[in-house]
Amino acid sequence: MQIYKNQTLKIYNSIAGKKEVFKPINEGHIGMYVCGPTVYSNVHLGNCRTFMSFDMIFRYFKHLGYKVRYVRNITDAGHLVDDADEGEDKIAKKALLEQIEPMEVVQRYTVDFHNTLQKFNFLPPSIEPTATGHIIEQIEIIKEIIEKGFAYEVNGSVYFDVVTFNKTNNYGKLSGRKLEDMIANTRELSAQSDKKNPQDFALWKKAEPEHIMRWPSPWGDGFPGWHLECTAMSTKYLGKTFDIHGGGMDLKFPHHECEIAQAEASNGVSPVNYWLHANMLTLNGKKMSKSTGNNIYPNEMFTGENPILSKPFSPSAVRFFMMQAHYTSILDLSNDALLASEKGYLKLMEAITNLKGLPTGSSSNLNVDAWKQKCYDAMNDDFNSPILIAHLFEAVKHINLIKDGKESITANDKTILEETLNTFVFEILGLTGVNEDGNGNSKKLEEVVNLLIQLRNDARSNKDFALSDQIRDQLLAMGIQLKDGKDGTTFNVS
RNA sequence: GGCAUCGUGGCCGAGUGGCUAGGCAGAGCUCUGCAAAAGCUUGUACAGCAGUUCGAAUCUGCUCGAUGCCUCCA
């Protein structure tokens, strides 16, 4: 279904600084590139939020009927640890530390990354290319940039000549910086550099003898610079100009700025039509960061084993928490905020469960078609998932009223409501049901609790309230809450 | 220091020139054997100051505060 033909999607384009109507290069097709993780340590929850934002965006595009090629790379080599002058490979450093092969580090953390995303119910990207798998492509780009006069070689390393580039192009247009200002503000601290200019960045770095990760090149053994892989892989799989490039806000400068420069220098055209930047997840009001240790890991969320958490939170509850904030806003993680959104999540899930058994009538109190369009409108407005969720709760309210016999819904409307809820909640937001990310014993648990409910109801009809309350209260102490409704008793597990 | 973003009620978090955000928590009511759940009703708000306007939380300016980037980081 080509839903996109009837919906107008607006996207906040970082490079334009405003929302723009989205129009893909080829009708019905979208090329999207998102900067993936550097696999030298476990992904923390902040990393996950960015990828989750783009997972949601990917899901919405697909729902709209676009054929999407979603490329998300794995950075498994080449990022420098300190200053570019120091020339040390992050992956190699970690490998020496742990006395294993670099590719072993890469493998371990790539697996961790995939496992984590799977728990959060991510859709796999169409292509997940690695930097080490595209060394040849990167070398070719460097050759081209040198040829066009935008790069120079010094002592086996190649640097991008930002000053020369800026004469014909605009270096800084994405991040709103001016090269003159940057030069004016540079402190001359690091001497002995091969670079002509501090703003120049490495395309290729010469490998010192002790450097394990190295590849032959026209300039000697070395490794690619840290912005190049994205240019190489996005160009290879999506073309010289493609629709969407995403990534974390912290990559805007210099990483994405350099990508633009590399692509314009080598291809002569602007690489990206729409730049999307997902904002940070903060902890204690500060950005999560590997280096400062201000972070929390997904597994700590699921087990509750972190000092700031009062209890474990399911992947889906965490996902709901993140979806309640707009992807361009900073979101601060706290136990209170998680508890609040978990309750909301459970309420939403329960309503969806209850919807199935709802009676139908001759009229509807909710204008289902109008409501459905409001859901689309929310997503069409730069993927505004918080507004969407607000609308979902409007449906929850009606479902509960119908369940209480205070409102009614026609059979046809009920079908639309059910389909729409399933679409937005599971397909687009990517949430899963309460017990679905559990351990598979939910069926047995359900049977056991239903038996207890039956026993309690017998006790209640015999006015044996001591027994009935004992069943209810002890179940509650175990985290199983009984809910007496008009048509019997249900329960949920927290 | 430079560039950028943000500052919304007890907490989280949308919105953006006039019209309900939503969730959680609080209060009252309905329901209930009592509760819980659910429903209904309900209070506290747009950092400060000045300006533009018939009207601003929303636009402009300034002040204060916070964050991000400027060095690897989603």
Coordinates of C-alpha atoms (C1' of nucleotides) in Angstrom, one line a residue:
Chain A
M1 CA 0.0 0.0 0.0
Q2 CA 1.4 3.3 -1.0
I3 CA 0.0 5.3 1.9
Y4 CA 2.6 8.0 1.3
K5 CA 0.6 9.2 -1.6
N6 CA -2.1 10.4 0.8
Q7 CA 0.1 11.8 3.5
T8 CA 2.4 14.8 3.6
L9 CA 5.4 14.1 5.7
K10 CA 7.5 16.9 7.1
I11 CA 11.0 16.4 8.4
Y12 CA 13.2 18.7 10.3
N13 CA 16.2 19.1 8.1
S14 CA 19.3 20.0 10.2
I15 CA 21.1 21.6 7.4
A16 CA 18.1 23.9 6.5
G17 CA 17.3 24.5 10.2
K18 CA 13.6 24.0 9.6
K19 CA 10.9 21.5 8.8
E20 CA 10.6 20.6 5.1
V21 CA 8.2 18.6 3.1
F22 CA 9.9 15.3 2.4
K23 CA 10.3 14.4 -1.2
P24 CA 12.5 11.4 -2.1
I25 CA 14.8 11.5 -5.1
N26 CA 13.1 8.5 -6.7
E27 CA 9.4 8.3 -6.0
G28 CA 8.5 5.5 -3.7
H29 CA 12.2 4.8 -2.8
I30 CA 14.2 6.1 0.1
G31 CA 18.0 5.8 0.7
M32 CA 18.8 6.3 4.3
Y33 CA 22.2 6.2 6.0
V34 CA 22.7 6.2 9.7
C35 CA 26.1 6.3 11.5
G36 CA 26.4 3.2 13.5
P37 CA 28.3 2.2 16.6
T38 CA 32.1 1.9 17.1
V39 CA 32.4 -1.6 18.3
Y40 CA 35.1 -1.4 20.9
S41 CA 32.8 -1.5 24.0
N42 CA 29.3 -2.4 24.9
V43 CA 26.6 0.0 23.6
H44 CA 25.1 2.1 26.4
L45 CA 21.6 3.3 26.6
G46 CA 22.4 6.6 25.0
N47 CA 23.6 4.9 21.9
C48 CA 20.5 2.9 21.8
R49 CA 18.2 5.9 21.9
T50 CA 19.7 7.3 18.6
F51 CA 19.4 4.0 16.9
M52 CA 15.9 3.6 18.3
S53 CA 14.9 6.9 16.9
F54 CA 16.0 5.9 13.5
D55 CA 14.4 2.5 13.9
M56 CA 11.1 4.2 14.4
I57 CA 11.7 6.5 11.4
F58 CA 12.6 3.4 9.3
R59 CA 9.4 1.7 10.5
Y60 CA 7.3 4.7 9.6
F61 CA 8.8 5.0 6.1
K62 CA 8.1 1.3 5.5
H63 CA 4.6 1.6 6.8
L64 CA 3.9 4.5 4.5
G65 CA 4.8 2.1 1.7
Y66 CA 8.2 3.3 0.7
K67 CA 10.9 0.9 -0.4
V68 CA 13.7 1.8 2.0
R69 CA 17.3 0.9 1.7
Y70 CA 18.5 1.5 5.3
V71 CA 22.3 1.4 5.7
R72 CA 23.8 1.5 9.2
N73 CA 27.5 0.9 9.4
I74 CA 29.6 -0.8 11.9
T75 CA 32.8 1.1 12.7
D76 CA 35.3 -1.6 13.4
A77 CA 38.5 0.2 12.6
G78 CA 40.2 3.5 12.2
H79 CA 38.9 5.9 14.7
L80 CA 41.7 7.7 16.4
V81 CA 42.0 7.8 20.1
D82 CA 43.5 11.2 20.8
D83 CA 44.5 13.9 18.5
A84 CA 44.8 12.8 14.9
D85 CA 48.5 13.4 15.3
E86 CA 48.8 10.7 17.9
G87 CA 47.8 8.1 15.4
E88 CA 46.4 5.4 17.5
D89 CA 43.7 3.1 16.5
K90 CA 40.9 2.7 19.1
I91 CA 40.2 -0.9 18.3
A92 CA 43.9 -1.8 18.3
K93 CA 44.3 -0.1 21.7
K94 CA 41.6 -2.1 23.3
A95 CA 42.9 -5.3 21.8
L96 CA 46.3 -4.8 23.3
L97 CA 44.7 -4.0 26.6
E98 CA 42.9 -7.3 26.6
Q99 CA 45.5 -9.3 24.8
I100 CA 43.3 -10.4 22.0
E101 CA 43.0 -9.9 18.3
P102 CA 41.4 -6.7 17.1
M103 CA 38.8 -8.5 15.2
E104 CA 38.0 -10.5 18.3
V105 CA 37.1 -7.2 20.0
V106 CA 35.0 -6.2 17.0
Q107 CA 33.2 -9.5 17.0
R108 CA 32.4 -9.5 20.7
Y109 CA 30.9 -6.0 20.7
T110 CA 29.2 -6.4 17.4
V111 CA 27.4 -9.4 18.8
D112 CA 26.5 -7.5 22.0
F113 CA 25.2 -4.6 19.8
H114 CA 23.0 -7.0 17.8
N115 CA 21.7 -8.8 20.9
T116 CA 20.8 -5.5 22.6
L117 CA 19.0 -4.2 19.6
Q118 CA 17.1 -7.4 19.3
K119 CA 15.9 -7.1 22.8
F120 CA 14.6 -3.6 22.0
N121 CA 12.8 -5.1 19.0
F122 CA 14.8 -3.3 16.3
L123 CA 14.3 -4.1 12.7
P124 CA 17.6 -5.0 11.0
P125 CA 18.9 -2.5 8.5
S126 CA 19.0 -3.4 4.9
I127 CA 22.8 -3.3 4.8
E128 CA 25.1 -3.2 7.8
P129 CA 28.5 -2.7 6.2
T130 CA 31.8 -2.5 8.1
A131 CA 34.6 -0.1 7.7
T132 CA 37.2 -2.8 7.4
G133 CA 35.3 -4.3 4.6
H134 CA 35.5 -1.1 2.6
I135 CA 39.2 -0.2 2.7
I136 CA 39.6 -0.3 -1.0
E137 CA 36.6 2.0 -1.6
Q138 CA 38.1 4.4 1.0
I139 CA 41.5 4.5 -0.7
E140 CA 39.8 5.2 -4.1
I141 CA 38.0 8.2 -2.6
I142 CA 41.2 9.5 -1.2
K143 CA 42.9 9.2 -4.6
E144 CA 40.1 11.1 -6.1
I145 CA 40.2 13.9 -3.5
I146 CA 44.0 14.3 -4.0
E147 CA 43.5 14.4 -7.7
K148 CA 41.0 17.2 -7.4
G149 CA 43.4 19.1 -5.2
F150 CA 41.6 19.0 -1.9
A151 CA 44.0 16.8 -0.1
Y152 CA 47.8 16.4 0.4
E153 CA 50.2 13.7 1.5
V154 CA 52.7 14.2 4.3
N155 CA 54.9 11.4 5.6
G156 CA 52.6 8.6 4.6
S157 CA 49.5 10.3 5.8
V158 CA 46.9 12.1 3.8
Y159 CA 45.0 15.1 5.0
F160 CA 42.0 16.9 3.7
D161 CA 42.8 20.5 2.9
V162 CA 39.9 22.4 4.5
V163 CA 41.1 25.9 3.5
T164 CA 41.4 25.0 -0.1
F165 CA 38.0 23.3 0.0
N166 CA 36.5 26.3 1.6
K167 CA 37.5 28.5 -1.3
T168 CA 35.1 26.8 -3.7
N169 CA 32.7 25.2 -1.2
N170 CA 31.2 26.0 2.1
Y171 CA 32.9 24.1 5.0
G172 CA 30.7 24.5 8.0
K173 CA 27.3 24.8 6.4
L174 CA 25.8 21.9 8.4
S175 CA 27.0 23.0 11.8
G176 CA 26.6 26.8 11.2
R177 CA 30.3 27.4 11.6
K178 CA 32.6 29.7 9.6
L179 CA 36.1 28.6 8.8
E180 CA 37.5 32.0 9.6
D181 CA 36.0 31.9 13.1
M182 CA 37.3 28.4 13.6
I183 CA 40.8 29.5 12.6
A184 CA 40.6 32.6 14.8
N185 CA 39.6 30.5 17.7
T186 CA 42.2 27.8 17.4
R187 CA 44.7 27.6 20.2
E188 CA 48.1 26.7 19.0
L189 CA 48.7 24.1 21.6
S190 CA 49.6 21.0 19.6
A191 CA 52.7 21.7 17.7
Q192 CA 54.7 19.2 15.5
S193 CA 51.7 18.4 13.3
D194 CA 52.0 17.3 9.7
K195 CA 48.8 19.3 8.9
K196 CA 49.0 22.5 7.0
N197 CA 46.1 23.8 9.1
P198 CA 44.6 22.6 12.4
Q199 CA 41.2 22.3 10.7
D200 CA 42.5 19.8 8.2
F201 CA 41.5 16.2 9.0
A202 CA 43.0 12.9 8.3
L203 CA 41.9 10.8 5.3
W204 CA 44.7 8.3 5.8
K205 CA 47.0 7.8 8.7
K206 CA 50.4 6.1 8.5
A207 CA 50.6 3.1 10.7
E208 CA 53.5 2.9 13.1
P209 CA 55.2 -0.4 13.4
E210 CA 53.3 -1.4 16.5
H211 CA 50.0 -0.6 15.0
I212 CA 48.2 -3.9 14.4
M213 CA 45.3 -2.8 12.2
R214 CA 46.9 -1.7 9.0
W215 CA 46.4 -1.9 5.3
P216 CA 48.6 -1.2 2.3
S217 CA 47.9 1.9 0.3
P218 CA 49.6 4.1 -2.3
W219 CA 51.0 6.1 0.6
G220 CA 52.3 3.1 2.6
D221 CA 50.8 1.0 5.3
G222 CA 48.2 2.7 7.3
F223 CA 44.5 3.0 8.1
P224 CA 41.7 5.2 7.0
G225 CA 40.7 8.5 8.7
W226 CA 37.7 8.5 10.9
H227 CA 35.2 10.3 8.6
L228 CA 35.9 8.4 5.5
E229 CA 34.1 5.2 5.9
C230 CA 30.7 6.8 6.0
T231 CA 31.4 8.6 2.7
A232 CA 32.7 5.4 1.1
M233 CA 29.8 3.2 2.2
S234 CA 27.0 5.7 1.7
T235 CA 28.2 6.5 -1.8
K236 CA 28.6 2.8 -2.6
Y237 CA 25.2 1.7 -1.5
L238 CA 23.0 4.8 -1.8
G239 CA 24.7 6.9 -4.5
K240 CA 26.5 10.2 -4.7
T241 CA 23.3 12.0 -3.5
F242 CA 20.8 10.2 -1.4
D243 CA 17.8 11.1 0.6
I244 CA 18.5 10.9 4.3
H245 CA 21.5 10.9 6.5
G246 CA 21.0 10.4 10.2
G247 CA 23.1 10.2 13.3
G248 CA 23.5 11.5 16.8
M249 CA 23.6 15.2 17.5
D250 CA 27.2 14.8 18.7
L251 CA 28.3 13.7 15.2
K252 CA 27.1 16.9 13.5
F253 CA 30.4 18.5 13.9
P254 CA 33.0 17.5 12.9
H255 CA 32.0 14.1 11.6
H256 CA 29.1 15.0 9.3
E257 CA 30.6 18.2 8.3
C258 CA 33.7 16.3 7.1
E259 CA 31.5 13.8 5.3
I260 CA 29.9 16.6 3.3
A261 CA 33.4 18.0 2.5
Q262 CA 34.7 14.6 1.4
A263 CA 31.7 13.8 -0.7
E264 CA 31.7 17.2 -2.3
A265 CA 35.4 17.1 -2.9
S266 CA 35.3 13.7 -4.5
N267 CA 31.9 13.6 -6.2
G268 CA 31.3 17.2 -6.8
V269 CA 27.8 17.1 -5.5
S270 CA 26.1 17.5 -2.1
P271 CA 25.7 14.0 -0.7
V272 CA 22.5 14.4 1.3
N273 CA 19.1 16.0 0.9
Y274 CA 17.9 15.6 4.5
W275 CA 20.1 15.6 7.5
L276 CA 18.4 14.2 10.6
H277 CA 20.0 14.5 14.1
A278 CA 18.8 12.5 17.0
N279 CA 19.3 14.2 20.3
M280 CA 21.1 12.9 23.4
L281 CA 19.9 10.8 26.2
T282 CA 21.2 12.3 29.4
L283 CA 21.9 10.9 32.8
N284 CA 22.0 13.2 35.8
G285 CA 21.5 16.0 33.3
K286 CA 24.7 15.1 31.4
K287 CA 25.2 13.4 28.2
M288 CA 26.0 9.7 28.5
S289 CA 29.6 9.1 27.5
K290 CA 31.9 6.1 27.4
S291 CA 34.9 8.2 28.4
T292 CA 33.4 9.9 31.5
G293 CA 31.6 6.8 32.7
N294 CA 28.3 8.7 33.0
N295 CA 26.2 6.0 31.4
I296 CA 23.9 3.1 32.0
Y297 CA 23.8 -0.1 30.0
P298 CA 20.7 -1.8 28.6
N299 CA 21.2 -4.9 30.6
E300 CA 21.2 -2.8 33.8
M301 CA 17.8 -1.5 32.8
F302 CA 16.5 -5.1 32.3
T303 CA 17.9 -6.4 35.6
G304 CA 17.5 -3.2 37.6
E305 CA 21.1 -3.6 38.7
N306 CA 22.1 0.1 38.8
P307 CA 22.0 2.4 41.8
I308 CA 19.6 4.8 40.2
L309 CA 17.0 2.2 39.5
S310 CA 14.4 1.0 42.0
K311 CA 13.4 -2.0 39.9
P312 CA 14.0 -3.6 36.5
F313 CA 12.4 -2.2 33.4
S314 CA 11.4 -4.3 30.4
P315 CA 12.9 -3.4 27.0
S316 CA 9.5 -2.4 25.8
A317 CA 8.9 -0.1 28.8
V318 CA 12.2 1.5 28.1
R319 CA 11.3 1.9 24.4
F320 CA 8.0 3.4 25.4
F321 CA 9.8 5.8 27.7
M322 CA 12.0 6.9 24.8
M323 CA 9.1 7.2 22.3
Q324 CA 7.3 9.5 24.7
A325 CA 9.9 12.2 23.9
H326 CA 10.5 13.7 20.5
Y327 CA 13.7 12.4 18.9
T328 CA 15.1 15.9 18.5
S329 CA 14.8 16.7 22.2
I330 CA 17.2 15.9 24.9
L331 CA 15.7 13.2 27.2
D332 CA 16.8 12.8 30.7
L333 CA 16.7 9.4 32.3
S334 CA 15.5 9.0 35.8
N335 CA 13.8 6.3 37.9
D336 CA 10.7 8.5 38.4
A337 CA 10.3 9.2 34.8
L338 CA 10.7 5.5 33.9
L339 CA 8.2 4.4 36.6
A340 CA 5.7 6.9 35.2
S341 CA 6.0 5.9 31.6
E342 CA 6.0 2.2 32.6
K343 CA 2.6 2.7 34.1
G344 CA 1.4 4.4 31.0
Y345 CA 2.8 1.6 28.9
L346 CA 1.0 -1.1 30.9
K347 CA -2.2 0.9 30.7
L348 CA -1.9 1.1 26.9
M349 CA -1.1 -2.6 26.5
E350 CA -4.1 -3.5 28.7
A351 CA -6.4 -1.5 26.7
I352 CA -5.2 -3.1 23.5
T353 CA -5.8 -6.5 25.1
N354 CA -9.2 -5.5 26.2
L355 CA -10.2 -4.2 22.9
K356 CA -10.5 -7.6 21.4
G357 CA -13.3 -8.7 23.7
L358 CA -15.2 -5.4 23.4
P359 CA -19.0 -5.6 22.6
T360 CA -20.1 -3.8 19.5
G361 CA -23.2 -1.6 19.0
S362 CA -25.1 0.4 16.5
S363 CA -23.1 3.6 17.0
S364 CA -19.7 4.9 17.9
N365 CA -18.8 7.6 20.3
L366 CA -15.3 8.0 18.8
N367 CA -14.9 9.2 15.3
V368 CA -12.4 6.5 14.4
D369 CA -11.5 7.8 10.9
A370 CA -10.7 11.3 12.2
W371 CA -8.8 9.8 15.1
K372 CA -6.8 7.6 12.8
Q373 CA -5.8 10.6 10.6
K374 CA -4.7 12.5 13.8
C375 CA -2.3 9.6 14.4
Y376 CA -0.9 10.0 10.9
D377 CA -0.7 13.8 11.3
A378 CA 1.4 13.4 14.4
M379 CA 3.8 11.1 12.7
N380 CA 3.8 13.3 9.6
D381 CA 4.9 16.2 11.7
D382 CA 8.6 15.2 11.9
F383 CA 7.8 11.8 13.5
N384 CA 6.2 13.3 16.6
S385 CA 5.8 10.1 18.6
P386 CA 4.8 11.9 21.8
I387 CA 1.8 13.4 20.1
L388 CA 1.0 10.1 18.6
I389 CA 1.1 8.5 22.0
A390 CA -1.2 11.2 23.3
H391 CA -3.7 10.2 20.6
L392 CA -3.3 6.6 21.5
F393 CA -4.3 7.4 25.0
E394 CA -7.4 9.0 23.7
A395 CA -8.3 5.7 22.2
V396 CA -7.5 4.0 25.5
K397 CA -10.0 6.2 27.2
H398 CA -12.7 5.2 24.8
I399 CA -11.9 1.5 25.0
N400 CA -12.2 1.7 28.8
L401 CA -15.5 3.5 28.6
I402 CA -16.9 1.0 26.1
K403 CA -15.7 -1.8 28.4
D404 CA -17.6 -0.1 31.3
G405 CA -20.7 0.0 29.1
K406 CA -20.7 3.8 29.1
E407 CA -19.9 4.1 25.4
S408 CA -20.3 2.0 22.3
I409 CA -18.6 1.2 19.0
T410 CA -19.7 -0.3 15.8
A411 CA -18.2 -3.5 14.6
N412 CA -16.6 -1.7 11.6
D413 CA -15.1 1.0 13.7
K414 CA -13.8 -1.6 16.2
T415 CA -12.0 -3.3 13.4
I416 CA -10.4 0.0 12.2
L417 CA -9.5 0.9 15.8
E418 CA -7.9 -2.4 16.4
E419 CA -5.9 -2.3 13.1
T420 CA -4.8 1.2 13.6
L421 CA -3.7 0.6 17.2
N422 CA -1.8 -2.4 16.2
T423 CA -0.2 -0.5 13.4
F424 CA 1.0 2.4 15.4
V425 CA 1.9 0.6 18.6
F426 CA 3.6 -2.5 17.3
E427 CA 4.5 -1.8 13.7
I428 CA 5.6 1.8 14.0
L429 CA 6.6 2.5 17.5
G430 CA 8.0 -1.0 17.7
L431 CA 6.6 -1.9 21.1
T432 CA 5.9 -5.4 22.1
G433 CA 3.2 -6.8 24.4
V434 CA 3.8 -7.1 28.1
N435 CA 4.6 -10.8 28.2
E436 CA 6.1 -11.1 24.8
D437 CA 9.6 -10.1 25.9
G438 CA 9.3 -12.3 29.0
N439 CA 10.4 -15.9 29.3
G440 CA 7.7 -18.0 27.6
N441 CA 6.1 -19.1 30.8
S442 CA 3.3 -16.6 30.5
K443 CA 0.8 -19.1 29.3
K444 CA 1.3 -21.3 32.3
L445 CA 1.2 -18.3 34.6
E446 CA -2.0 -17.2 33.1
E447 CA -3.6 -20.5 33.8
V448 CA -2.4 -20.6 37.3
V449 CA -3.6 -17.1 38.1
N450 CA -6.9 -17.7 36.5
L451 CA -7.3 -20.7 38.7
L452 CA -6.7 -18.5 41.7
I453 CA -9.1 -16.0 40.4
Q454 CA -11.7 -18.7 40.2
L455 CA -11.0 -19.8 43.8
R456 CA -11.2 -16.2 45.0
N457 CA -14.5 -15.7 43.3
D458 CA -15.9 -18.8 44.9
A459 CA -14.7 -17.5 48.3
R460 CA -16.4 -14.2 47.6
S461 CA -19.7 -15.7 46.7
N462 CA -19.4 -17.6 50.0
K463 CA -18.6 -14.3 51.7
D464 CA -15.3 -15.7 52.8
F465 CA -13.6 -12.4 52.5
A466 CA -10.7 -13.4 54.6
L467 CA -9.7 -16.0 52.0
S468 CA -10.5 -13.9 49.0
D469 CA -8.5 -10.9 50.3
Q470 CA -5.6 -13.2 51.2
I471 CA -5.5 -14.4 47.6
R472 CA -5.7 -10.9 46.2
D473 CA -3.2 -9.4 48.6
Q474 CA -0.6 -12.1 48.4
L475 CA -0.8 -12.1 44.6
L476 CA -0.3 -8.3 44.7
A477 CA 2.7 -8.8 46.9
M478 CA 4.2 -11.0 44.2
G479 CA 3.5 -8.3 41.6
I480 CA 0.3 -9.8 40.2
Q481 CA -2.5 -7.3 40.4
L482 CA -6.1 -8.5 40.1
K483 CA -8.6 -6.2 38.5
D484 CA -12.3 -6.7 39.0
G485 CA -14.3 -5.5 36.1
K486 CA -17.8 -5.7 34.9
D487 CA -17.3 -9.0 33.1
G488 CA -15.0 -10.7 35.5
T489 CA -11.5 -10.4 36.8
T490 CA -8.3 -9.9 34.9
F491 CA -4.8 -9.4 36.0
N492 CA -1.5 -7.9 35.1
V493 CA 2.1 -8.7 36.1
S494 CA 4.6 -6.0 36.9
Chain B
rG1 C1' 36.4 32.2 24.3
rG2 C1' 33.4 30.7 19.5
rC3 C1' 29.0 28.1 17.4
rA4 C1' 24.3 26.0 18.6
rU5 C1' 20.2 24.4 21.4
rC6 C1' 17.1 24.6 25.4
rG7 C1' 14.6 26.7 30.1
rU8 C1' 6.6 24.6 30.4
rG9 C1' 2.6 22.9 36.4
rG10 C1' 4.8 17.9 42.1
rC11 C1' 7.6 14.6 38.1
rC12 C1' 8.2 13.4 32.8
rG13 C1' 7.1 15.6 28.3
rA14 C1' 4.3 18.0 23.7
rG15 C1' 2.8 22.5 21.5
rU16 C1' 3.8 27.4 19.4
rG17 C1' 0.6 34.2 18.2
rG18 C1' -6.1 33.6 20.4
rC19 C1' -8.8 27.2 20.8
rU20 C1' -7.8 20.3 25.6
rA21 C1' -1.6 18.1 24.8
rG22 C1' -0.7 13.3 26.9
rG23 C1' 1.4 10.1 30.9
rC24 C1' 2.6 9.6 36.2
rA25 C1' 1.5 11.6 41.0
rG26 C1' -2.4 14.6 44.2
rA27 C1' -7.8 15.8 45.6
rG28 C1' -13.2 14.7 45.2
rC29 C1' -17.0 11.4 43.2
rU30 C1' -19.1 6.7 40.8
rC31 C1' -18.4 1.5 40.9
rU32 C1' -16.9 -2.4 44.8
rG33 C1' -18.2 -6.8 50.5
rC34 C1' -13.7 -3.5 51.4
rA35 C1' -10.0 -2.3 48.0
rA36 C1' -7.5 -2.1 43.5
rA37 C1' -8.6 -1.4 38.4
rA38 C1' -11.7 1.7 35.3
rG39 C1' -14.6 6.2 34.5
rC40 C1' -16.0 11.3 35.6
rU41 C1' -14.6 16.1 37.8
rU42 C1' -10.5 19.0 39.5
rG43 C1' -6.0 22.5 41.2
rU44 C1' -0.9 24.3 40.6
rA45 C1' 2.5 26.4 34.1
rC46 C1' 5.0 28.3 30.4
rA47 C1' 13.1 31.2 33.8
rG48 C1' 13.3 36.8 34.6
rC49 C1' 12.8 41.8 32.5
rA50 C1' 11.4 45.0 28.6
rG51 C1' 9.2 45.5 23.7
rU52 C1' 6.0 44.3 19.1
rU53 C1' 0.6 43.1 18.9
rC54 C1' -6.4 43.8 19.7
rG55 C1' -4.0 39.5 22.0
rA56 C1' 2.3 36.0 23.6
rA57 C1' 4.1 30.6 27.0
rU58 C1' 4.5 31.2 21.4
rC59 C1' 7.7 36.9 17.8
rU60 C1' 12.0 40.7 19.1
rG61 C1' 15.9 42.3 22.5
rC62 C1' 18.4 41.8 27.0
rU63 C1' 19.5 39.2 31.7
rC64 C1' 20.1 34.7 34.3
rG65 C1' 20.5 29.4 34.1
rA66 C1' 21.4 24.5 31.7
rU67 C1' 23.2 21.5 27.9
rG68 C1' 25.7 20.0 23.3
rC69 C1' 29.7 20.8 19.8
rC70 C1' 34.5 23.2 19.1
rU71 C1' 39.3 16.6 21.1
rC72 C1' 37.0 10.0 20.4
rC73 C1' 31.8 9.5 21.6
rA74 C1' 24.7 8.1 19.4

